[in-house]
Coordinates of N, CA and C in Angstrom, one line a residue:
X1 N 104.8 116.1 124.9 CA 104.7 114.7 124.7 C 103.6 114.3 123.7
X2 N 102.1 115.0 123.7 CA 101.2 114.5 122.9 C 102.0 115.4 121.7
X3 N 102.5 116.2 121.2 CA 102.9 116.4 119.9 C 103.7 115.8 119.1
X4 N 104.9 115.0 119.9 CA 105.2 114.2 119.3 C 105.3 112.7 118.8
X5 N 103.7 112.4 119.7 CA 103.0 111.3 119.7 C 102.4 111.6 118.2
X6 N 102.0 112.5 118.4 CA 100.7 113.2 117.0 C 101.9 113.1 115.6
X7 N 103.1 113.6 115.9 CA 104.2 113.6 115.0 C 104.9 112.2 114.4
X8 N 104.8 111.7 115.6 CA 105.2 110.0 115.0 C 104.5 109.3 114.1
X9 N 103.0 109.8 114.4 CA 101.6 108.6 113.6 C 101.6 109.3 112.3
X10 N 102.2 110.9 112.7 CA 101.7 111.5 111.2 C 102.7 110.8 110.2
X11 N 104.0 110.8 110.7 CA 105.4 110.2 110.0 C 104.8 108.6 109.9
X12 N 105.0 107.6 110.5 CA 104.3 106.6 110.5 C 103.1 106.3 109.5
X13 N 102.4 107.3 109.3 CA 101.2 107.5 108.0 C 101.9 107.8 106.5
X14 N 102.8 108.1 107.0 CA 103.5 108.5 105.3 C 104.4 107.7 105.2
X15 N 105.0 106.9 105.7 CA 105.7 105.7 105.6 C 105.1 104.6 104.7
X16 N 103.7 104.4 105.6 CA 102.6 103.6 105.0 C 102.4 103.6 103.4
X17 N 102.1 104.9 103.3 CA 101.6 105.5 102.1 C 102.1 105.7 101.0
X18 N 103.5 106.1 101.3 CA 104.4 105.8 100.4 C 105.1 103.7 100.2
X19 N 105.1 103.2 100.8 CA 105.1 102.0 100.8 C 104.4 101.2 99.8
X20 N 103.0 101.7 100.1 CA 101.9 101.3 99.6 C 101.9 101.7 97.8
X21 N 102.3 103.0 97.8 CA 102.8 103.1 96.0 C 103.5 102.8 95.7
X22 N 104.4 102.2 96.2 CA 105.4 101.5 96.0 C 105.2 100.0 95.2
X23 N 104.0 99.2 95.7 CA 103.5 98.5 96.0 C 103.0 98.0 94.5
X24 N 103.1 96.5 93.8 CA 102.5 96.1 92.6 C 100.9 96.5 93.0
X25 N 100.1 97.2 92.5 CA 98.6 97.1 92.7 C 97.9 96.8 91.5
X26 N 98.3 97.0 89.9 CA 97.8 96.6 89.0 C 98.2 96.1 88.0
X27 N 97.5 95.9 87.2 CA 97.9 94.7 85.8 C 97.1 95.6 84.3
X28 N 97.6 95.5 83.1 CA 96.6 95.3 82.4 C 96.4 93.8 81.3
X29 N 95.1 93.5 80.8 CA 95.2 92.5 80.4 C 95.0 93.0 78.9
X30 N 96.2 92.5 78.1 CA 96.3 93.5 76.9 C 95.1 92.5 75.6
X31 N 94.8 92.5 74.9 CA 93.9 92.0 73.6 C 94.8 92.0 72.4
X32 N 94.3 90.8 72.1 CA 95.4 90.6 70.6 C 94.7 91.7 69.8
X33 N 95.6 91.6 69.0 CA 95.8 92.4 67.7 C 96.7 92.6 66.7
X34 N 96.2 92.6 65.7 CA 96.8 92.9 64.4 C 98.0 92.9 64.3
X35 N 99.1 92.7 63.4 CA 100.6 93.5 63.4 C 100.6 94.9 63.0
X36 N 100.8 95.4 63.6 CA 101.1 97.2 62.9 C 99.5 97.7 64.0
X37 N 99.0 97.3 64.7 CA 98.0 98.0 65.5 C 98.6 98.5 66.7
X38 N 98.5 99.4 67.3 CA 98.0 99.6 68.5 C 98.0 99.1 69.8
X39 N 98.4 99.2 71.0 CA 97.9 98.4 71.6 C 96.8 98.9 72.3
X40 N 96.0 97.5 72.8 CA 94.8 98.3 73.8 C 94.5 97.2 74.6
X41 N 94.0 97.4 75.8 CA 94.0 96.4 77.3 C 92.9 97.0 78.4
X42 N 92.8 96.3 79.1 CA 91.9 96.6 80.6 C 92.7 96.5 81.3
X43 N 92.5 97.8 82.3 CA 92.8 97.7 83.4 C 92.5 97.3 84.4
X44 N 93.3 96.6 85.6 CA 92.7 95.9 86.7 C 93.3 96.2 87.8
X45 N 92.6 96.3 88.8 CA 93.0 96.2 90.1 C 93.2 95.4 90.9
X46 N 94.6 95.1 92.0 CA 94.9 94.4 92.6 C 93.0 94.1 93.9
X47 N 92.7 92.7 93.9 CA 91.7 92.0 94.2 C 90.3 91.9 93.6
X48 N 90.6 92.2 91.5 CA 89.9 91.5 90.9 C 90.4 90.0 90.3
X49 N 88.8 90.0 90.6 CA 88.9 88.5 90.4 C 89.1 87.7 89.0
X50 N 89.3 89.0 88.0 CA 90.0 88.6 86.6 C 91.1 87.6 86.6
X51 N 91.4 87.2 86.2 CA 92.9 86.0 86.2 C 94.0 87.2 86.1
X52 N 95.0 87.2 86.9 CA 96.1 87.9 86.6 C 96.3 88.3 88.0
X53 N 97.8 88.7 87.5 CA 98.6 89.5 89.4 C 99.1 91.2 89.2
X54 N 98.7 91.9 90.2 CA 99.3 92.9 90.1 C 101.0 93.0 89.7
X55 N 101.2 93.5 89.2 CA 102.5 93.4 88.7 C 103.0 95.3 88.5
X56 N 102.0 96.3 88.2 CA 102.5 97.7 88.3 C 102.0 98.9 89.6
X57 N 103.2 99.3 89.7 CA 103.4 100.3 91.0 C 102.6 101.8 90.3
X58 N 102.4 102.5 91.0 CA 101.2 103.6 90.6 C 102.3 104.4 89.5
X59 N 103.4 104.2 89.8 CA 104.4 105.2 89.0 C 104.3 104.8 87.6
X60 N 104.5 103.4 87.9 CA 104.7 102.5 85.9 C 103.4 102.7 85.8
X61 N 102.1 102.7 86.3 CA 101.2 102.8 85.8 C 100.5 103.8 85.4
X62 N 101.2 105.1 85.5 CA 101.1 106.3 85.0 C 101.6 106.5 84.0
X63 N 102.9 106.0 83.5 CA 103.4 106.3 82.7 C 102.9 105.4 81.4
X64 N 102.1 104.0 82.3 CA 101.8 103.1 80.7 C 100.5 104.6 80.0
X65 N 99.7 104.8 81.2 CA 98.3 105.5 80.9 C 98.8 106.8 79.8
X66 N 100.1 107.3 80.2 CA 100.2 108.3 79.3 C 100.9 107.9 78.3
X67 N 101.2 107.0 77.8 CA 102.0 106.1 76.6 C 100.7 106.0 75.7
X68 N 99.7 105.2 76.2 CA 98.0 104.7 75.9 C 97.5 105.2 75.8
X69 N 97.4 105.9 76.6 CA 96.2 106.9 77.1 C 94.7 105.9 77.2
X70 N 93.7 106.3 76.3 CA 92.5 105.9 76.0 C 92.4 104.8 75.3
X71 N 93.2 104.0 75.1 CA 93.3 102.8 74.5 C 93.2 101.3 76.0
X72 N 93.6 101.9 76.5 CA 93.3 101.0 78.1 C 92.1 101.3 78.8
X73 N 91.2 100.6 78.9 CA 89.7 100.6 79.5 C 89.9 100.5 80.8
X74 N 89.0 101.1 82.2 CA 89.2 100.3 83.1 C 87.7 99.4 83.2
X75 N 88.6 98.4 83.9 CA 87.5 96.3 84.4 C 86.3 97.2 85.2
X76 N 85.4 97.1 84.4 CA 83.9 97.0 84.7 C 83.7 96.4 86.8
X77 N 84.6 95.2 86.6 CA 84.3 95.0 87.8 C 85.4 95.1 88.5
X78 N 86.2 95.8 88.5 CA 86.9 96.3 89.5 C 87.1 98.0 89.9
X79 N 86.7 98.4 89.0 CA 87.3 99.8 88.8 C 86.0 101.0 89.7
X80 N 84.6 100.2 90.3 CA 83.7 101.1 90.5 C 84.1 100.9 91.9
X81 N 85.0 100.4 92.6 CA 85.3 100.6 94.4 C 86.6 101.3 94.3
X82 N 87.3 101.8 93.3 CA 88.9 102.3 93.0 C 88.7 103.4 93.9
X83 N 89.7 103.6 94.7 CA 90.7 104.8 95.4 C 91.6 104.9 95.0
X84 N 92.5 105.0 93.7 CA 93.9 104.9 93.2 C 93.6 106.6 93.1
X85 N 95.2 106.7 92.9 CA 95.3 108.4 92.1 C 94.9 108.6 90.7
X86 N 94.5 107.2 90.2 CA 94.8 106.7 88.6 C 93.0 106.9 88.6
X87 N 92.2 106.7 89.4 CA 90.7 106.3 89.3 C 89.9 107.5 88.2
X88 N 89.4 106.9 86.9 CA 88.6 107.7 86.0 C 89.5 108.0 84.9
X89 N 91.0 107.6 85.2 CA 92.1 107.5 84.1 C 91.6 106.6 82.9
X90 N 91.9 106.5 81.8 CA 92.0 105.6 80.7 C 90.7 105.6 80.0

């Protein structure tokens, strides 16, 4: 009985978890520029207090970072409490 108590929470934990990447958690807030530039933006995390909504799932937001790369900063003030898989990216 306790193993499949132990077996439910572990399943129940990755339900979560995957849910949760599922989940809009970020934005970037892109900066004008030029015609024919580049683009480049900050990254933000869902519960900074920058104006804006999370709007990208960890997935899209993998793939903007490798589109960018180093052209997307991460928000000064959001980025030093990050737990993402993405944290130290850009």
């Amino acid at each position: 009985m306790q193993l499949r108590a132990v077996e439910d929470e572990i399943a129940a934990a990755e339900e979560r978890e995957a849910a949760a990447a599922a989940a809009p958690g970020w934005w970037v807030q892109w900066r004008r520029r030029r015609v024919g530039r580049p683009r480049a933006g900050v990254l933000h995390q869902a519960g900074c207090w920058f104006p804006g909504e999370p709007t990208l799932t960890a997935a899209e937001l993998e793939m903007l970072l490798a589109e960018h790369g180093a052209r997307i900063e991460r928000c000064p003030a959001c980025s030093s409490n990050s737990t993402s898989p993405t944290a130290g990216a850009g």
